[in-house]
XYZ file of C-alpha atoms in Angstrom:
520
model
C 82.549 84.355 194.219
C 82.769 87.839 195.741
C 82.523 89.445 192.318
C 80.707 92.771 192.671
C 80.199 96.042 190.792
C 81.285 94.292 187.612
C 80.365 92.622 184.348
C 82.159 89.705 182.698
C 84.437 91.248 180.044
C 85.360 88.495 177.594
C 88.811 88.422 176.045
C 89.106 87.828 172.264
C 90.223 84.220 172.789
C 86.778 83.384 174.167
C 88.209 81.162 176.894
C 88.749 83.826 179.556
C 87.122 86.935 180.946
C 88.049 89.881 183.155
C 85.914 90.663 186.191
C 86.024 92.832 189.290
C 85.576 91.791 192.885
C 86.954 91.750 196.390
C 89.238 89.458 198.318
C 87.353 86.707 200.180
C 86.244 87.987 203.591
C 87.008 86.355 206.906
C 84.716 83.407 207.515
C 81.721 84.501 209.547
C 82.092 88.137 208.442
C 80.894 87.730 204.860
C 78.363 90.557 205.051
C 80.244 92.918 207.333
C 82.719 94.166 204.754
C 82.978 97.795 203.662
C 83.299 96.986 199.931
C 86.780 98.460 199.685
C 89.806 97.211 197.795
C 88.240 96.429 194.391
C 90.462 94.292 192.162
C 90.392 93.059 188.545
C 91.058 89.402 187.808
C 91.351 87.243 184.686
C 89.457 83.963 184.928
C 90.372 81.119 182.541
C 87.479 78.775 181.897
C 87.899 75.335 183.417
C 90.346 76.463 186.090
C 89.667 77.074 189.796
C 88.956 80.636 190.816
C 91.853 80.519 193.264
C 94.260 80.503 190.308
C 92.796 83.615 188.660
C 95.393 86.164 187.558
C 95.297 89.491 189.399
C 95.248 92.098 186.643
C 95.197 95.330 188.644
C 94.681 96.498 192.220
C 95.381 99.691 194.137
C 95.934 98.546 197.739
C 96.952 102.057 198.821
C 93.800 103.530 197.223
C 91.040 101.093 198.229
C 88.131 103.348 197.231
C 88.674 102.970 193.473
C 86.314 100.770 191.431
C 87.429 99.263 188.101
C 85.533 98.684 184.840
C 87.167 96.670 181.999
C 86.225 96.792 178.304
C 87.631 95.240 175.121
C 87.378 97.306 171.922
C 85.371 95.939 169.009
C 88.514 95.321 166.917
C 89.817 93.064 169.743
C 92.991 95.103 169.943
C 92.728 97.037 173.213
C 91.807 96.134 176.759
C 90.750 99.416 178.357
C 90.295 99.718 182.121
C 88.665 102.787 183.645
C 88.526 103.461 187.369
C 86.583 105.936 189.468
C 86.734 106.713 193.166
C 83.364 105.646 194.530
C 80.581 107.444 192.656
C 82.851 110.208 191.388
C 82.694 110.657 187.608
C 86.350 111.616 187.269
C 88.269 108.622 185.910
C 91.712 107.200 185.343
C 92.413 104.953 182.350
C 94.798 102.046 181.701
C 95.283 100.228 178.383
C 96.856 97.020 177.144
C 97.519 96.039 173.527
C 96.093 92.527 173.216
C 97.823 92.013 169.851
C 101.305 92.452 171.340
C 102.594 89.492 173.309
C 103.843 90.469 176.725
C 102.177 93.890 176.772
C 100.851 94.865 180.188
C 98.348 97.392 181.457
C 99.849 100.855 181.506
C 98.350 104.264 182.337
C 96.802 106.326 179.552
C 95.032 108.905 181.747
C 96.831 109.169 185.067
C 95.087 112.110 186.669
C 91.436 111.795 187.667
C 90.487 115.379 186.888
C 87.741 114.644 184.339
C 85.460 111.912 183.045
C 86.855 109.690 180.274
C 84.490 107.144 178.742
C 85.570 104.835 175.893
C 83.651 105.115 172.613
C 85.611 103.034 170.100
C 89.008 102.120 168.692
C 90.368 104.078 165.732
C 93.330 101.766 165.201
C 96.272 103.348 166.973
C 93.939 105.840 168.649
C 91.151 105.439 171.169
C 88.100 107.694 170.992
C 86.731 108.942 174.324
C 83.781 110.966 175.503
C 85.050 113.430 178.096
C 84.113 116.496 180.114
C 87.734 117.647 180.219
C 87.480 121.391 179.437
C 83.843 120.795 178.412
C 81.106 120.685 181.051
C 78.642 119.247 178.499
C 81.253 116.867 177.065
C 83.133 116.495 173.784
C 84.833 113.687 171.806
C 88.622 113.346 171.963
C 90.916 110.828 170.234
C 94.097 109.778 172.067
C 97.118 108.167 170.409
C 97.889 105.245 172.718
C 101.627 105.215 172.084
C 102.354 108.938 172.293
C 99.419 110.126 174.391
C 98.739 112.923 171.892
C 95.140 114.171 171.922
C 92.989 115.651 169.152
C 89.431 116.943 169.366
C 86.967 115.119 167.135
C 83.709 116.780 168.201
C 83.584 120.012 170.179
C 81.279 120.758 173.095
C 77.852 122.036 172.073
C 74.811 123.576 173.732
C 73.287 120.148 174.419
C 74.732 117.462 176.675
C 76.738 114.833 174.777
C 75.362 111.621 176.226
C 76.959 108.891 174.116
C 78.538 108.053 170.775
C 78.693 104.768 168.830
C 80.728 103.806 165.759
C 78.559 102.604 162.869
C 79.231 102.129 159.159
C 82.468 104.120 159.249
C 80.631 106.977 160.972
C 79.572 108.035 164.460
C 76.030 108.039 165.825
C 76.024 110.813 168.436
C 73.369 110.857 171.172
C 72.668 114.187 172.884
C 70.192 115.332 175.508
C 68.226 118.429 174.561
C 66.292 119.653 177.597
C 66.329 116.109 179.044
C 65.100 114.286 175.931
C 67.102 112.552 173.214
C 68.467 113.674 169.860
C 70.665 111.508 167.600
C 72.823 112.770 164.725
C 75.281 111.122 162.340
C 78.855 112.391 161.996
C 81.949 111.412 160.084
C 84.888 110.061 162.042
C 86.421 113.543 161.978
C 83.302 115.016 163.572
C 81.591 116.593 160.550
C 77.790 116.378 160.763
C 76.335 114.096 158.086
C 72.655 113.871 159.016
C 70.287 112.957 161.807
C 68.144 110.054 162.924
C 64.449 110.901 163.309
C 63.105 109.654 166.631
C 59.466 108.633 167.243
C 58.771 111.557 169.588
C 59.600 113.147 172.930
C 61.546 110.355 174.575
C 64.852 108.707 175.392
C 67.358 106.609 173.534
C 68.030 103.683 175.847
C 70.816 102.180 173.772
C 72.337 102.343 170.306
C 73.567 98.951 169.116
C 75.869 98.926 166.099
C 79.102 97.600 164.609
C 81.744 99.994 163.372
C 81.738 98.619 159.802
C 78.004 97.856 159.525
C 75.690 100.564 158.217
C 72.691 99.113 160.075
C 72.192 100.243 163.650
C 69.426 99.586 166.151
C 68.069 102.169 168.548
C 66.186 101.328 171.720
C 63.676 104.132 172.307
C 61.188 104.727 175.096
C 58.902 107.466 176.373
C 56.511 108.033 179.251
C 53.682 106.702 177.065
C 55.480 103.883 175.241
C 57.511 100.890 176.408
C 60.879 100.412 174.792
C 60.684 99.909 171.051
C 63.510 98.886 168.725
C 63.999 100.879 165.533
C 66.588 99.943 162.894
C 68.264 102.626 160.789
C 70.493 102.326 157.730
C 73.018 105.156 157.867
C 73.732 104.709 154.143
C 70.158 105.002 152.865
C 68.465 106.752 155.780
C 65.779 104.055 155.902
C 64.062 103.340 159.209
C 62.014 100.330 160.322
C 60.341 99.565 163.647
C 61.312 95.976 164.396
C 59.804 95.582 167.862
C 57.057 97.396 169.725
C 54.769 96.475 172.623
C 51.026 96.932 172.132
C 49.605 98.383 175.344
C 46.041 97.773 174.231
C 45.111 101.407 174.839
C 43.923 103.796 172.186
C 47.079 105.373 170.700
C 47.589 108.871 172.064
C 45.176 108.446 174.961
C 48.042 109.313 177.354
C 50.272 112.265 176.422
C 53.343 114.053 177.770
C 54.081 117.751 177.716
C 57.135 119.610 178.934
C 56.833 122.844 180.845
C 59.265 125.102 182.696
C 59.166 126.266 186.289
C 61.254 128.629 188.408
C 62.924 127.365 191.574
C 63.499 129.272 194.793
C 66.800 130.862 193.683
C 65.516 131.813 190.220
C 66.875 128.757 188.376
C 64.570 127.508 185.620
C 64.106 123.779 185.134
C 61.961 121.611 182.864
C 59.193 119.355 184.136
C 57.518 116.503 182.247
C 53.765 116.152 182.810
C 52.076 112.911 181.741
C 48.292 112.587 181.772
C 45.271 111.533 179.738
C 44.731 113.637 176.644
C 41.293 114.730 177.878
C 42.659 115.973 181.218
C 43.217 119.707 181.674
C 44.537 121.886 184.489
C 41.407 124.019 184.367
C 39.301 120.977 185.230
C 41.432 120.164 188.301
C 42.372 119.436 190.957
C 43.369 115.935 189.856
C 45.203 113.161 191.718
C 48.898 113.784 191.068
C 52.203 112.014 191.671
C 55.507 113.898 191.874
C 58.469 111.590 191.219
C 62.101 112.680 191.366
C 65.716 111.693 191.915
C 68.173 114.595 191.715
C 71.635 113.179 192.282
C 74.833 111.489 191.109
C 74.617 113.083 187.652
C 71.812 110.665 186.733
C 69.402 112.166 184.213
C 65.636 111.726 184.569
C 64.681 111.376 180.911
C 61.387 110.074 179.471
C 61.062 106.344 180.203
C 58.108 104.012 180.427
C 57.046 102.881 183.874
C 53.941 100.720 183.972
C 52.778 101.903 187.397
C 53.141 105.596 186.601
C 51.534 105.049 183.174
C 48.588 103.285 184.818
C 48.273 106.167 187.287
C 48.026 108.612 184.368
C 45.695 106.387 182.330
C 43.322 106.163 185.311
C 43.018 109.952 185.459
C 46.054 111.097 187.417
C 48.872 113.494 186.566
C 52.507 112.351 186.816
C 55.123 115.095 187.175
C 58.844 114.354 186.754
C 61.145 117.389 187.064
C 64.776 117.621 185.911
C 66.127 118.384 189.376
C 69.581 119.781 189.933
C 72.031 117.127 191.065
C 71.105 115.128 187.963
C 73.008 115.021 184.695
C 70.539 116.634 182.298
C 72.774 119.660 181.656
C 76.199 118.309 182.494
C 78.723 119.001 185.240
C 77.348 122.367 186.366
C 73.803 120.994 186.768
C 75.180 118.152 188.875
C 77.319 120.481 190.981
C 74.317 122.705 191.580
C 72.604 119.932 193.530
C 75.298 118.223 195.565
C 77.414 118.758 198.677
C 76.744 122.257 200.082
C 74.163 122.820 197.311
C 72.057 119.717 198.008
C 69.174 121.831 199.325
C 68.665 123.067 195.747
C 67.360 119.600 194.845
C 64.632 119.798 197.449
C 63.847 123.402 196.535
C 63.439 122.364 192.886
C 60.989 119.617 193.861
C 59.055 121.945 196.170
C 58.838 124.483 193.350
C 57.420 121.738 191.130
C 54.764 120.912 193.725
C 53.924 124.609 194.092
C 53.552 124.887 190.313
C 51.219 121.883 190.124
C 49.020 123.457 192.784
C 49.131 127.033 191.477
C 48.367 125.966 187.904
C 45.303 123.999 188.988
C 46.534 120.516 188.118
C 46.180 119.388 191.727
C 46.059 120.572 195.345
C 47.533 119.482 198.662
C 44.723 116.960 199.226
C 45.468 115.128 195.972
C 49.271 115.301 195.613
C 51.629 112.423 196.468
C 55.411 112.233 196.128
C 57.690 109.233 195.683
C 61.311 108.386 194.999
C 63.765 105.538 195.475
C 67.346 105.338 196.817
C 68.676 108.900 196.445
C 65.085 109.661 195.414
C 64.030 108.140 198.734
C 66.166 110.812 200.379
C 64.262 113.354 198.285
C 60.900 112.009 199.457
C 62.122 111.991 203.065
C 63.354 115.572 202.795
C 60.075 116.725 201.245
C 57.923 115.215 203.980
C 60.072 116.767 206.704
C 60.534 120.178 205.067
C 57.059 120.677 203.582
C 54.607 118.196 205.150
C 51.788 120.623 204.297
C 52.235 120.069 200.557
C 51.409 116.376 200.288
C 48.529 113.971 200.786
C 50.872 110.964 200.778
C 54.637 110.298 200.718
C 56.420 107.056 199.777
C 60.224 106.904 200.297
C 61.656 103.656 198.852
C 65.019 102.138 199.877
C 65.957 105.677 200.848
C 69.102 107.241 202.284
C 67.465 108.794 205.351
C 70.204 109.071 207.996
C 72.658 111.529 206.481
C 75.014 111.478 209.477
C 75.889 107.773 209.358
C 75.269 106.516 205.791
C 79.016 106.338 205.094
C 79.552 103.633 207.714
C 77.568 100.892 205.966
C 78.415 98.752 202.885
C 79.046 101.002 199.860
C 77.805 104.163 201.586
C 81.330 105.607 201.737
C 81.187 105.967 197.934
C 78.335 108.494 198.099
C 80.354 111.168 199.872
C 81.106 112.610 196.416
C 77.494 113.817 196.325
C 76.651 114.178 200.015
C 79.867 114.948 201.841
C 80.834 113.316 205.137
C 79.525 114.321 208.567
C 82.888 113.274 210.002
C 84.787 115.374 207.497
C 84.311 118.837 208.966
C 81.973 120.933 211.091
C 80.654 122.588 207.924
C 79.806 119.270 206.270
C 78.181 118.024 209.482
C 75.945 121.088 209.697
C 75.022 120.864 205.992
C 73.953 117.228 206.331
C 72.193 117.735 209.649
C 70.143 120.565 208.139
C 68.337 118.235 205.705
C 68.842 114.706 207.099
C 65.267 113.334 207.074
C 65.757 111.220 210.198
C 66.974 114.221 212.184
C 64.414 116.671 210.793
C 61.439 114.749 212.209
C 59.938 116.684 215.099
C 57.152 116.289 217.599
C 54.039 118.379 217.130
C 54.262 118.371 213.329
C 51.274 117.086 211.378
C 52.823 114.702 208.849
C 50.815 113.327 205.941
C 50.340 109.550 205.520
C 53.736 107.949 204.846
C 54.620 104.441 203.656
C 58.331 103.648 203.934
C 59.456 100.757 201.716
C 62.634 98.684 201.879
C 64.067 95.193 201.450
C 65.528 93.331 204.402
C 68.638 92.282 202.428
C 69.430 95.650 200.860
C 73.221 95.929 201.015
C 73.294 99.118 198.921
C 71.179 101.342 201.187
C 70.946 99.228 204.344
C 67.356 98.868 205.639
C 68.387 100.452 208.953
C 67.763 103.805 207.248
C 64.107 102.925 206.722
C 63.735 101.175 210.103
C 65.035 104.169 212.059
C 63.030 106.669 210.044
C 59.817 104.662 210.500
C 60.401 104.257 214.242
C 61.115 107.949 214.727
C 58.174 109.017 212.553
C 55.816 106.778 214.508
C 57.216 108.077 217.791
C 56.707 111.776 216.994
C 53.397 111.448 215.142
C 49.938 111.758 216.619
C 48.279 108.449 217.596
C 45.927 108.611 214.626
C 48.655 109.424 212.080
C 49.500 106.872 209.391
C 53.186 105.922 209.333
C 53.703 102.507 207.711
C 56.842 100.442 207.173
C 56.683 97.894 204.338
C 59.562 95.391 204.358
C 59.954 92.912 201.502
C 61.789 89.836 202.756
C 64.690 88.199 200.937
C 65.101 91.137 198.555
C 67.694 93.855 198.201
C 67.914 97.285 196.615
C 65.687 96.324 193.697
C 67.675 94.681 190.917
C 66.825 91.028 190.373
C 63.654 91.140 192.433
C 61.301 88.279 191.448
C 58.193 89.219 189.504
C 55.739 88.109 192.189
C 57.458 90.398 194.695
C 57.409 93.318 192.258
C 53.688 92.852 191.610
C 52.833 92.665 195.310
C 54.992 95.692 196.067
C 53.565 97.833 193.263
C 49.987 96.881 194.147
C 50.557 98.048 197.729
C 52.205 101.231 196.460
C 49.375 102.042 194.076
C 46.679 101.224 196.639
C 48.309 103.531 199.185
C 48.835 106.429 196.771
C 45.380 106.067 195.192
C 43.615 105.967 198.551
C 45.197 109.229 199.679
C 45.069 111.161 196.395
C 41.488 110.193 195.547
C 42.336 108.308 192.351
C 39.441 106.096 191.281
C 40.071 102.983 189.243
C 37.656 101.778 186.577
C 35.844 98.547 187.359
C 37.076 95.739 185.123
């Protein structure tokens, strides 16, 4: 109970696992906590939770969140910790093969990201952005702390690395889509893995001594498929793939480049039917974005957006600043005092779609969820003239008070804190969707979506935004609030609720963009 922001990390014995959580709250105040004071415990199967061993806690630094991991060789327990949503981490290790060994610091200063890749015996291999904004691979000797570079920073973002067959499979992002190469354990390039097209590697599953690895791959036109590769022979086999029932290639994706307000160039993915052209527009279009927390918007299958494209619409997904597509600098360019760049990038995307003939203001909708809900809220308040419909989902919409509820304090790494300084207050006030709503403005149709049990982005954001929007809008304006009961931020939502929610979403967007659906 009260485990949160955690997975069960099994110890080699198989009879115990490490997990993260919080101390039990005061009775009657179970849902009033601020999610501070994360702790790691060891739970032994068959024993009461009250007897769990406390592994690590930082009572004087309650904003740190822990993540445990055991290396494949069962030798090392590695614990990383980050302050809220910051990417800079501290690292502790424990040698599970030495009786009496305890967790001790390996990386004490949180001045860079350190993410475990694998064990190299007495060394641990990490992916890090220390002295490398697009990341590199570094091996650390656990006993001495000595570091050696295994793979230097390159032009593309180093996304992940996995040990396989005595080698490393290295996953990079090249202009927001995936590339995988094979390297020796000393970093020398030994080949590459051909991918099925313009898409994303979801996961690479492998064992360090096994030459066979499996790659989960997806794209805007294809659900996740599983491809197996033999790093010894180079052979590749598709072992799982979903048949959509459509003619292969009927929906395609292209990548184009646009220029934002300050001259920054960014890529945009456009997904549409093969027979659709800009010259034959305007077409119904949907602009979807996120732009925050160093999260990359790479090609991934989404059934609703695919259906929108298959029915004759255009789906545009830009690589907004604030994301992680190009590393630390790209993230920094869209957070804190630079957050307005995210909205400018999205507005530039909308302007491009209109100027190029793909769509116009009477056929363009925009949508995003969570931090993307903030994006949608900012777009409707800053450029209401651009859109025929706007759908913010579980959005952060009150930028002056988000930090006071549940885990909101953790987002100050991207947003700042209105209580922190006059400068931060003014920055947040300038784009806070709730506070940018004004009387006399003609807003397009808006449907605000949330769940009444969302304890990530509390539904009060959506409630207040809907109430204010309805209050300032003309009597005939459409400002809807859709609340799904007994659901939260999205994860774990039952299928029937997802279907009902997506049907309402698609009906709303289709009605206001003019998308016609074929009769079945």
